[in-house]
mmCIF file of C-alpha atoms in Angstrom:
data_model
loop_
_atom_site.group_PDB
_atom_site.id
_atom_site.type_symbol
_atom_site.label_atom_id
_atom_site.label_comp_id
_atom_site.label_asym_id
_atom_site.label_seq_id
_atom_site.Cartn_x
_atom_site.Cartn_y
_atom_site.Cartn_z
ATOM 1 C CA MET A 1 -0.082 0.290 0.180
ATOM 2 C CA ARG A 2 1.358 3.506 -1.085
ATOM 3 C CA LEU A 3 2.236 5.885 1.828
ATOM 4 C CA ILE A 4 -0.325 8.143 0.982
ATOM 5 C CA GLU A 5 -2.817 5.712 1.300
ATOM 6 C CA THR A 6 -1.491 4.724 4.881
ATOM 7 C CA ILE A 7 -1.348 8.118 5.927
ATOM 8 C CA ARG A 8 -4.862 8.900 4.937
ATOM 9 C CA ASN A 9 -6.413 5.362 6.001
ATOM 10 C CA THR A 10 -4.833 5.670 9.647
ATOM 11 C CA VAL A 11 -6.149 9.693 9.837
ATOM 12 C CA GLU A 12 -9.647 9.097 8.681
ATOM 13 C CA THR A 13 -9.592 5.534 11.268
ATOM 14 C CA ASN A 14 -7.803 6.925 14.272
ATOM 15 C CA PRO A 15 -8.642 9.674 16.455
ATOM 16 C CA ALA A 16 -5.628 10.238 18.288
ATOM 17 C CA VAL A 17 -3.791 9.898 15.029
ATOM 18 C CA ALA A 18 -6.335 12.985 13.491
ATOM 19 C CA VAL A 19 -5.467 14.602 16.452
ATOM 20 C CA LEU A 20 -1.497 14.638 15.959
ATOM 21 C CA PHE A 21 -1.756 15.106 12.391
ATOM 22 C CA ASN A 22 -3.970 18.173 12.985
ATOM 23 C CA LYS A 23 -1.591 19.732 15.019
ATOM 24 C CA ILE A 24 1.116 19.424 13.022
ATOM 25 C CA GLY A 25 -1.114 20.801 10.184
ATOM 26 C CA ALA A 26 -1.081 23.899 12.732
ATOM 27 C CA ARG A 27 3.091 24.518 12.446
ATOM 28 C CA ARG A 28 3.524 27.616 10.398
ATOM 29 C CA SER A 29 7.020 25.943 9.574
ATOM 30 C CA TYR A 30 4.879 22.945 8.119
ATOM 31 C CA ARG A 31 2.877 25.458 6.552
ATOM 32 C CA ASN A 32 5.156 27.607 4.839
ATOM 33 C CA TYR A 33 6.982 24.324 3.441
ATOM 34 C CA VAL A 34 4.097 23.142 1.767
ATOM 35 C CA ILE A 35 3.147 26.414 0.010
ATOM 36 C CA GLN A 36 6.420 26.350 -1.545
ATOM 37 C CA LYS A 37 6.345 23.003 -2.173
ATOM 38 C CA ALA A 38 3.438 23.658 -4.127
ATOM 39 C CA LYS A 39 4.529 26.608 -5.726
ATOM 40 C CA GLU A 40 7.334 24.696 -7.050
ATOM 41 C CA ARG A 41 5.149 21.733 -8.225
ATOM 42 C CA ILE A 42 2.480 24.505 -9.831
ATOM 43 C CA ALA A 43 5.091 26.450 -11.822
ATOM 44 C CA TYR A 44 6.808 22.890 -12.770
ATOM 45 C CA ILE A 45 3.275 21.512 -14.505
ATOM 46 C CA GLU A 46 2.436 24.763 -16.257
ATOM 47 C CA GLU A 47 5.694 24.762 -17.583
ATOM 48 C CA ARG A 48 5.752 21.127 -18.633
ATOM 49 C CA ARG A 49 2.184 21.238 -19.372
ATOM 50 C CA CYS A 50 1.468 17.837 -17.597
ATOM 51 C CA TYR A 51 -1.807 17.965 -16.202
ATOM 52 C CA SER A 52 -3.466 15.304 -15.205
ATOM 53 C CA LEU A 53 -6.393 14.104 -16.711
ATOM 54 C CA MET A 54 -10.336 13.055 -15.216
ATOM 55 C CA ILE A 55 -12.705 12.598 -18.519
ATOM 56 C CA GLU A 56 -15.605 11.105 -17.574
ATOM 57 C CA LEU A 57 -17.490 9.157 -20.459
ATOM 58 C CA SER A 58 -20.143 8.217 -18.632
ATOM 59 C CA SER A 59 -22.472 9.672 -16.524
ATOM 60 C CA VAL A 60 -25.091 7.081 -16.159
ATOM 61 C CA CYS A 61 -25.076 4.463 -13.243
ATOM 62 C CA ASN A 62 -26.603 0.970 -12.560
ATOM 63 C CA ALA A 63 -26.126 2.391 -8.125
ATOM 64 C CA ARG A 64 -27.723 4.145 -5.933
ATOM 65 C CA CYS A 65 -24.773 4.732 -3.509
ATOM 66 C CA ILE A 66 -26.398 7.012 -0.509
ATOM 67 C CA PHE A 67 -22.971 9.041 -0.478
ATOM 68 C CA CYS A 68 -23.218 10.302 -4.422
ATOM 69 C CA PRO A 69 -25.306 13.123 -5.629
ATOM 70 C CA HIS A 70 -26.135 11.383 -8.811
ATOM 71 C CA ALA A 71 -29.796 10.911 -8.359
ATOM 72 C CA GLY A 72 -30.292 14.356 -7.677
ATOM 73 C CA MET A 73 -28.508 15.550 -10.631
ATOM 74 C CA LYS A 74 -29.681 17.656 -13.023
ATOM 75 C CA ARG A 75 -27.647 18.021 -16.386
ATOM 76 C CA LYS A 76 -28.532 14.815 -18.447
ATOM 77 C CA LYS A 77 -27.151 11.203 -17.985
ATOM 78 C CA GLN A 78 -25.581 10.149 -20.604
ATOM 79 C CA LEU A 79 -22.574 8.388 -22.634
ATOM 80 C CA MET A 80 -20.071 10.624 -24.013
ATOM 81 C CA GLY A 81 -20.180 10.811 -27.802
ATOM 82 C CA PRO A 82 -17.901 10.088 -30.179
ATOM 83 C CA GLU A 83 -17.710 13.418 -31.147
ATOM 84 C CA VAL A 84 -16.972 15.193 -27.895
ATOM 85 C CA PHE A 85 -14.250 12.212 -27.083
ATOM 86 C CA GLU A 86 -12.878 12.876 -30.243
ATOM 87 C CA THR A 87 -12.321 16.538 -29.328
ATOM 88 C CA VAL A 88 -11.185 16.014 -26.155
ATOM 89 C CA VAL A 89 -8.377 14.169 -28.028
ATOM 90 C CA ARG A 90 -7.649 16.699 -30.945
ATOM 91 C CA ARG A 91 -7.617 19.379 -28.405
ATOM 92 C CA LEU A 92 -5.261 17.874 -26.075
ATOM 93 C CA GLN A 93 -2.630 16.877 -28.616
ATOM 94 C CA GLU A 94 -2.887 20.293 -30.043
ATOM 95 C CA GLU A 95 -2.219 22.102 -26.880
ATOM 96 C CA ARG A 96 0.778 19.877 -26.259
ATOM 97 C CA ILE A 97 -0.611 18.579 -22.720
ATOM 98 C CA CYS A 98 1.365 15.537 -21.784
ATOM 99 C CA PRO A 99 -0.960 14.306 -19.259
ATOM 100 C CA PRO A 100 1.266 11.646 -16.259
ATOM 101 C CA VAL A 101 -2.591 10.244 -15.234
ATOM 102 C CA ILE A 102 -6.089 9.441 -17.064
ATOM 103 C CA ASP A 103 -8.841 9.023 -15.313
ATOM 104 C CA LEU A 104 -11.915 7.731 -17.213
ATOM 105 C CA PHE A 105 -14.639 8.612 -15.180
ATOM 106 C CA ASP A 106 -16.142 10.752 -12.510
ATOM 107 C CA VAL A 107 -19.797 10.345 -11.446
ATOM 108 C CA GLY A 108 -21.414 6.926 -13.257
ATOM 109 C CA GLU A 109 -20.407 3.774 -14.092
ATOM 110 C CA PRO A 110 -17.605 3.767 -17.481
ATOM 111 C CA LEU A 111 -18.332 0.172 -17.846
ATOM 112 C CA LEU A 112 -21.336 0.447 -18.726
ATOM 113 C CA ASP A 113 -19.358 2.772 -21.638
ATOM 114 C CA ARG A 114 -19.285 -0.389 -24.938
ATOM 115 C CA ASP A 115 -17.043 1.947 -26.425
ATOM 116 C CA LEU A 116 -14.426 2.074 -23.415
ATOM 117 C CA PHE A 117 -11.554 -0.663 -24.308
ATOM 118 C CA ASN A 118 -11.736 0.664 -27.630
ATOM 119 C CA ARG A 119 -11.613 4.407 -25.781
ATOM 120 C CA VAL A 120 -8.544 2.781 -23.888
ATOM 121 C CA ARG A 121 -6.506 1.728 -26.749
ATOM 122 C CA ARG A 122 -7.374 5.505 -28.656
ATOM 123 C CA LEU A 123 -5.901 7.244 -25.464
ATOM 124 C CA ARG A 124 -2.464 4.539 -25.260
ATOM 125 C CA LEU A 125 -1.325 5.164 -28.919
ATOM 126 C CA ALA A 126 -2.385 9.102 -28.259
ATOM 127 C CA PHE A 127 -0.393 9.566 -24.918
ATOM 128 C CA PRO A 128 1.513 6.432 -23.975
ATOM 129 C CA LEU A 129 3.412 7.531 -21.309
ATOM 130 C CA ALA A 130 -0.051 8.090 -19.305
ATOM 131 C CA SER A 131 -1.057 6.278 -16.258
ATOM 132 C CA LEU A 132 -4.775 4.916 -17.782
ATOM 133 C CA ARG A 133 -7.377 4.495 -14.600
ATOM 134 C CA ILE A 134 -10.975 4.025 -14.491
ATOM 135 C CA THR A 135 -13.306 3.514 -10.781
ATOM 136 C CA SER A 136 -15.995 1.677 -11.006
ATOM 137 C CA ASN A 137 -18.395 -0.280 -8.490
ATOM 138 C CA PHE A 138 -17.959 -3.297 -11.024
ATOM 139 C CA ALA A 139 -21.219 -4.735 -10.406
ATOM 140 C CA VAL A 140 -21.497 -5.417 -14.127
ATOM 141 C CA ALA A 141 -18.472 -6.757 -14.630
ATOM 142 C CA ASP A 142 -18.631 -10.225 -16.606
ATOM 143 C CA ASP A 143 -15.842 -12.860 -18.174
ATOM 144 C CA LYS A 144 -15.739 -10.601 -20.920
ATOM 145 C CA VAL A 145 -15.106 -7.252 -19.690
ATOM 146 C CA ILE A 146 -12.660 -8.819 -17.062
ATOM 147 C CA ASP A 147 -10.486 -9.948 -19.736
ATOM 148 C CA GLU A 148 -10.806 -6.937 -21.630
ATOM 149 C CA LEU A 149 -9.736 -4.654 -19.216
ATOM 150 C CA LEU A 150 -6.397 -7.465 -18.360
ATOM 151 C CA LYS A 151 -6.098 -6.597 -21.966
ATOM 152 C CA CYS A 152 -6.988 -3.459 -23.072
ATOM 153 C CA GLY A 153 -4.205 -1.685 -21.930
ATOM 154 C CA LEU A 154 -5.516 0.133 -18.497
ATOM 155 C CA ASP A 155 -3.205 0.201 -16.001
ATOM 156 C CA SER A 156 -5.329 0.434 -13.016
ATOM 157 C CA ILE A 157 -8.761 -0.498 -11.643
ATOM 158 C CA HIS A 158 -9.643 2.059 -8.387
ATOM 159 C CA ILE A 159 -13.185 -0.314 -7.426
ATOM 160 C CA SER A 160 -15.591 1.397 -5.038
ATOM 161 C CA LEU A 161 -16.745 -1.420 -2.581
ATOM 162 C CA ASN A 162 -17.761 1.070 0.544
ATOM 163 C CA ALA A 163 -19.065 -3.162 2.784
ATOM 164 C CA ALA A 164 -18.375 -5.783 3.947
ATOM 165 C CA SER A 165 -21.606 -6.754 4.639
ATOM 166 C CA ASP A 166 -24.489 -7.746 2.107
ATOM 167 C CA SER A 167 -26.965 -6.073 4.023
ATOM 168 C CA THR A 168 -24.758 -2.770 4.565
ATOM 169 C CA TYR A 169 -23.678 -3.122 0.177
ATOM 170 C CA ARG A 170 -27.379 -2.628 -0.615
ATOM 171 C CA LYS A 171 -28.449 -0.475 1.764
ATOM 172 C CA LEU A 172 -25.589 1.577 0.386
ATOM 173 C CA MET A 173 -25.713 1.202 -3.621
ATOM 174 C CA GLY A 174 -28.398 -0.938 -4.131
ATOM 175 C CA LEU A 175 -26.265 -3.949 -5.667
ATOM 176 C CA ASN A 176 -25.802 -7.891 -5.162
ATOM 177 C CA TYR A 177 -23.134 -7.731 -2.842
ATOM 178 C CA GLU A 178 -22.291 -11.270 -3.345
ATOM 179 C CA ARG A 179 -21.860 -11.046 -7.226
ATOM 180 C CA THR A 180 -19.464 -7.961 -6.823
ATOM 181 C CA THR A 181 -17.325 -9.772 -4.405
ATOM 182 C CA THR A 182 -17.422 -12.765 -7.100
ATOM 183 C CA ASN A 183 -16.113 -10.613 -9.868
ATOM 184 C CA ILE A 184 -13.516 -9.000 -7.908
ATOM 185 C CA GLU A 185 -12.401 -12.378 -7.104
ATOM 186 C CA LYS A 186 -12.523 -13.228 -10.973
ATOM 187 C CA LEU A 187 -10.771 -9.980 -12.034
ATOM 188 C CA LEU A 188 -7.851 -10.936 -9.528
ATOM 189 C CA GLN A 189 -7.736 -14.982 -10.363
ATOM 190 C CA ARG A 190 -7.520 -13.547 -13.983
ATOM 191 C CA ARG A 191 -4.979 -10.970 -13.372
ATOM 192 C CA THR A 192 -2.898 -13.852 -11.562
ATOM 193 C CA GLU A 193 -3.467 -16.853 -14.575
ATOM 194 C CA THR A 194 -2.557 -13.666 -16.728
ATOM 195 C CA LYS A 195 0.563 -12.372 -15.140
ATOM 196 C CA SER A 196 -1.377 -8.818 -15.838
ATOM 197 C CA ASN A 197 0.043 -5.667 -14.508
ATOM 198 C CA LEU A 198 -3.059 -3.741 -13.906
ATOM 199 C CA ASN A 199 -2.914 -2.952 -10.536
ATOM 200 C CA VAL A 200 -6.500 -2.987 -8.230
ATOM 201 C CA MET A 201 -7.446 -1.098 -5.676
ATOM 202 C CA LEU A 202 -10.625 -1.172 -3.334
ATOM 203 C CA SER A 203 -12.489 1.618 -1.521
ATOM 204 C CA MET A 204 -14.574 2.292 0.769
ATOM 205 C CA VAL A 205 -16.454 5.552 2.062
ATOM 206 C CA ILE A 206 -16.655 6.187 5.200
ATOM 207 C CA CYS A 207 -20.594 7.043 6.694
ATOM 208 C CA THR A 208 -23.150 6.051 9.382
ATOM 209 C CA GLU A 209 -24.129 3.356 8.276
ATOM 210 C CA ASN A 210 -20.573 1.379 7.300
ATOM 211 C CA ILE A 211 -18.294 2.519 10.081
ATOM 212 C CA GLY A 212 -17.775 -0.476 12.129
ATOM 213 C CA GLU A 213 -17.092 -3.059 8.804
ATOM 214 C CA ARG A 214 -13.702 -0.634 8.836
ATOM 215 C CA ALA A 215 -11.800 -3.397 10.025
ATOM 216 C CA LYS A 216 -13.809 -6.439 8.253
ATOM 217 C CA PHE A 217 -13.339 -4.556 5.288
ATOM 218 C CA VAL A 218 -9.666 -4.392 5.640
ATOM 219 C CA LYS A 219 -8.752 -8.024 6.832
ATOM 220 C CA ARG A 220 -10.953 -9.529 3.783
ATOM 221 C CA TRP A 221 -9.464 -7.775 0.761
ATOM 222 C CA LYS A 222 -5.625 -6.969 2.084
ATOM 223 C CA ARG A 223 -3.709 -9.605 0.989
ATOM 224 C CA GLN A 224 -5.303 -9.510 -2.541
ATOM 225 C CA VAL A 225 -5.027 -6.345 -3.846
ATOM 226 C CA ASP A 226 -2.521 -3.557 -4.444
ATOM 227 C CA SER A 227 -4.178 -1.141 -1.793
ATOM 228 C CA ILE A 228 -7.371 -0.263 -0.079
ATOM 229 C CA ARG A 229 -8.664 3.550 0.683
ATOM 230 C CA ILE A 230 -10.866 4.783 3.409
ATOM 231 C CA GLN A 231 -11.980 8.083 3.480
ATOM 232 C CA ARG A 232 -15.074 9.688 5.017
ATOM 233 C CA ALA A 233 -18.168 11.254 2.884
ATOM 234 C CA VAL A 234 -18.412 14.474 1.057
ATOM 235 C CA ASP A 235 -20.816 16.512 0.575
ATOM 236 C CA TRP A 236 -20.382 17.633 -3.041
ATOM 237 C CA GLY A 237 -20.844 21.432 -2.273
ATOM 238 C CA GLY A 238 -24.089 20.409 -0.234
ATOM 239 C CA ALA A 239 -25.367 18.063 -2.641
ATOM 240 C CA ILE A 240 -25.315 15.659 0.402
ATOM 241 C CA ASP A 241 -25.921 15.531 4.086
ATOM 242 C CA ILE A 242 -23.318 14.159 5.531
ATOM 243 C CA ASP A 243 -23.107 12.625 8.897
ATOM 244 C CA ALA A 244 -19.413 13.807 9.858
ATOM 245 C CA PRO A 245 -18.469 17.108 8.617
ATOM 246 C CA TYR A 246 -14.595 18.388 8.891
ATOM 247 C CA ALA A 247 -13.846 20.400 12.026
ATOM 248 C CA PRO A 248 -14.175 24.291 11.080
ATOM 249 C CA GLU A 249 -11.002 24.885 13.450
ATOM 250 C CA MET A 250 -9.108 22.354 10.776
ATOM 251 C CA GLN A 251 -6.157 23.881 8.986
ATOM 252 C CA LEU A 252 -7.005 24.164 5.808
ATOM 253 C CA TYR A 253 -3.978 23.656 2.903
ATOM 254 C CA PRO A 254 -4.295 24.535 -0.832
ATOM 255 C CA CYS A 255 -5.885 21.048 -3.288
ATOM 256 C CA ASN A 256 -3.383 19.889 -5.436
ATOM 257 C CA ASP A 257 -6.562 19.379 -8.323
ATOM 258 C CA LEU A 258 -7.398 22.410 -8.921
ATOM 259 C CA PHE A 259 -4.147 23.613 -10.283
ATOM 260 C CA GLU A 260 -3.126 20.030 -11.737
ATOM 261 C CA ARG A 261 -6.487 18.332 -12.947
ATOM 262 C CA ILE A 262 -8.532 19.183 -15.948
ATOM 263 C CA VAL A 263 -11.830 17.493 -15.552
ATOM 264 C CA ILE A 264 -13.913 16.781 -18.377
ATOM 265 C CA LEU A 265 -17.910 15.685 -18.115
ATOM 266 C CA SER A 266 -19.703 13.292 -20.204
ATOM 267 C CA ASN A 267 -21.398 16.380 -22.229
ATOM 268 C CA GLY A 268 -18.025 18.235 -22.806
ATOM 269 C CA GLU A 269 -18.454 20.238 -20.098
ATOM 270 C CA ILE A 270 -14.964 21.307 -17.898
ATOM 271 C CA ALA A 271 -15.439 21.088 -14.632
ATOM 272 C CA ILE A 272 -13.355 22.966 -11.577
ATOM 273 C CA CYS A 273 -12.956 19.761 -10.255
ATOM 274 C CA CYS A 274 -14.076 16.004 -9.840
ATOM 275 C CA GLN A 275 -16.696 17.615 -7.419
ATOM 276 C CA ASP A 276 -18.628 19.895 -9.408
ATOM 277 C CA HIS A 277 -20.690 17.062 -10.654
ATOM 278 C CA GLU A 278 -22.947 19.343 -12.478
ATOM 279 C CA GLY A 279 -20.618 21.348 -14.252
ATOM 280 C CA SER A 280 -20.583 24.842 -13.466
ATOM 281 C CA ILE A 281 -18.751 27.089 -15.470
ATOM 282 C CA GLY A 282 -20.480 27.150 -18.718
ATOM 283 C CA ALA A 283 -17.333 26.169 -20.787
ATOM 284 C CA ASN A 284 -17.592 23.341 -23.160
ATOM 285 C CA VAL A 285 -14.392 21.785 -25.266
ATOM 286 C CA GLN A 286 -16.542 21.552 -28.230
ATOM 287 C CA GLU A 287 -16.107 25.669 -27.774
ATOM 288 C CA ARG A 288 -13.388 26.535 -26.130
ATOM 289 C CA PRO A 289 -9.983 25.585 -25.693
ATOM 290 C CA ILE A 290 -8.604 23.591 -22.972
ATOM 291 C CA LEU A 291 -5.922 25.439 -21.378
ATOM 292 C CA GLY A 292 -8.030 28.873 -22.018
ATOM 293 C CA THR A 293 -10.466 27.861 -19.668
ATOM 294 C CA PHE A 294 -8.045 26.107 -17.060
ATOM 295 C CA HIS A 295 -6.242 29.270 -16.473
ATOM 296 C CA SER A 296 -8.949 31.599 -17.035
ATOM 297 C CA GLN A 297 -10.325 34.014 -14.460
ATOM 298 C CA VAL A 298 -12.728 32.010 -12.599
ATOM 299 C CA PHE A 299 -9.774 29.503 -12.093
ATOM 300 C CA LYS A 300 -7.469 32.349 -10.829
ATOM 301 C CA GLU A 301 -10.182 33.405 -8.435
ATOM 302 C CA LEU A 302 -10.460 29.764 -6.622
ATOM 303 C CA ARG A 303 -6.948 29.557 -6.860
ATOM 304 C CA ALA A 304 -5.955 32.619 -5.080
ATOM 305 C CA LYS A 305 -8.343 31.428 -2.087
ATOM 306 C CA HIS A 306 -6.987 28.017 -2.111
ATOM 307 C CA LEU A 307 -2.804 29.661 -1.635
ATOM 308 C CA SER A 308 -4.403 32.163 0.915
ATOM 309 C CA GLY A 309 -5.736 29.810 3.403
ATOM 310 C CA VAL A 310 -9.416 30.457 2.626
ATOM 311 C CA PRO A 311 -10.771 27.508 0.640
ATOM 312 C CA GLY A 312 -13.059 26.586 3.020
ATOM 313 C CA SER A 313 -14.946 29.939 1.981
ATOM 314 C CA ILE A 314 -15.593 28.272 -1.470
ATOM 315 C CA PRO A 315 -18.902 25.966 -0.716
ATOM 316 C CA LEU A 316 -17.375 23.410 -3.317
ATOM 317 C CA CYS A 317 -14.607 22.906 -1.340
ATOM 318 C CA ARG A 318 -15.482 22.990 2.248
ATOM 319 C CA ASN A 319 -16.035 19.507 3.344
ATOM 320 C CA CYS A 320 -13.556 18.282 0.308
ATOM 321 C CA PHE A 321 -10.402 15.874 2.409
ATOM 322 C CA ALA A 322 -8.253 17.246 -0.354
ATOM 323 C CA ILE A 323 -8.393 20.344 2.027
ATOM 324 C CA HIS A 324 -8.097 18.803 5.260
ATOM 325 C CA SER A 325 -4.922 16.786 4.056
ATOM 326 C CA ASN A 326 -2.857 19.274 5.205
ATOM 327 C CA GLY A 327 -1.165 19.149 1.971
ATOM 328 C CA ALA A 328 0.116 15.887 2.281
ATOM 329 C CA ASN A 329 -0.815 15.636 -1.793
ATOM 330 C CA TRP A 330 1.700 18.093 -2.181
ATOM 331 C CA LEU A 331 4.325 16.305 -0.214
ATOM 332 C CA PHE A 332 3.339 12.426 -1.765
ATOM 333 C CA LYS A 333 2.617 12.692 -5.520
ATOM 334 C CA ASN A 334 5.304 12.132 -7.520
ATOM 335 C CA PHE A 335 5.425 15.209 -10.562
ATOM 336 C CA ASP A 336 4.415 12.432 -13.069
#
């Protein structure tokens, strides 16, 4: 398990460690160090145009997760059309953007896109050095899907499981626990048989309904998958009521994604970040350059608030784990 994930999991599950973590974050010397590292990283990324990408191939979903805004989302739930997808690829190439990571998801289930594997292959050819990843609930996987996942050129799959029992899983996600866990076990078995390098991560979003299953969840899967991520639910800018919001007195640090991750929704809208599930700025990749939007005034104003220590004044950011992580992502993530 990566160091950053170990730290995140420990802080989210151990109150004593969380207190110590927050004391470190309150130290002025530490904060100055993080901000300096952040500015160096921002300059590096802007010079080399090595922005990460999140391309939402599907905003359609088969799950009904209680911690997700999907059910109440106002924008059209759809698969990304071929014209939009090709426009994204073309603009990335024309604007000489060199993404180290391309995530093919946001609010939706990517396995519902029948063109997913061809699109992975298309991106692999266009950006051979990028790490290609998806996040999936994995409930609709079958033998054919699993084989395609292992051979299409995908680097990593992040499976959102969130429970260690059937009753909790159905309550949280409205899906069949046995079917999904069987799919995961098949994936892991086929990965071994084919000697695939596909990285498999499982995640658990913590809320009242599943908080008592954390230990059971980790115990079952820790020796089978490459990593496990545990994090509390976020409120998606107020779209979801959460039972454990972050304490307002916590030290707030800038979110690295706001500076280095370009999010493009299934309708072609460029979003502020992965939490901007509606696409609030009204800029479409079919009409405007990607970097022109990403460096527009609306982004500059948001970034200024993050660097000046007041990201919590932004409703979209207030209850997101990114600004409550004491700047850890600036310290533990590689430039490329």
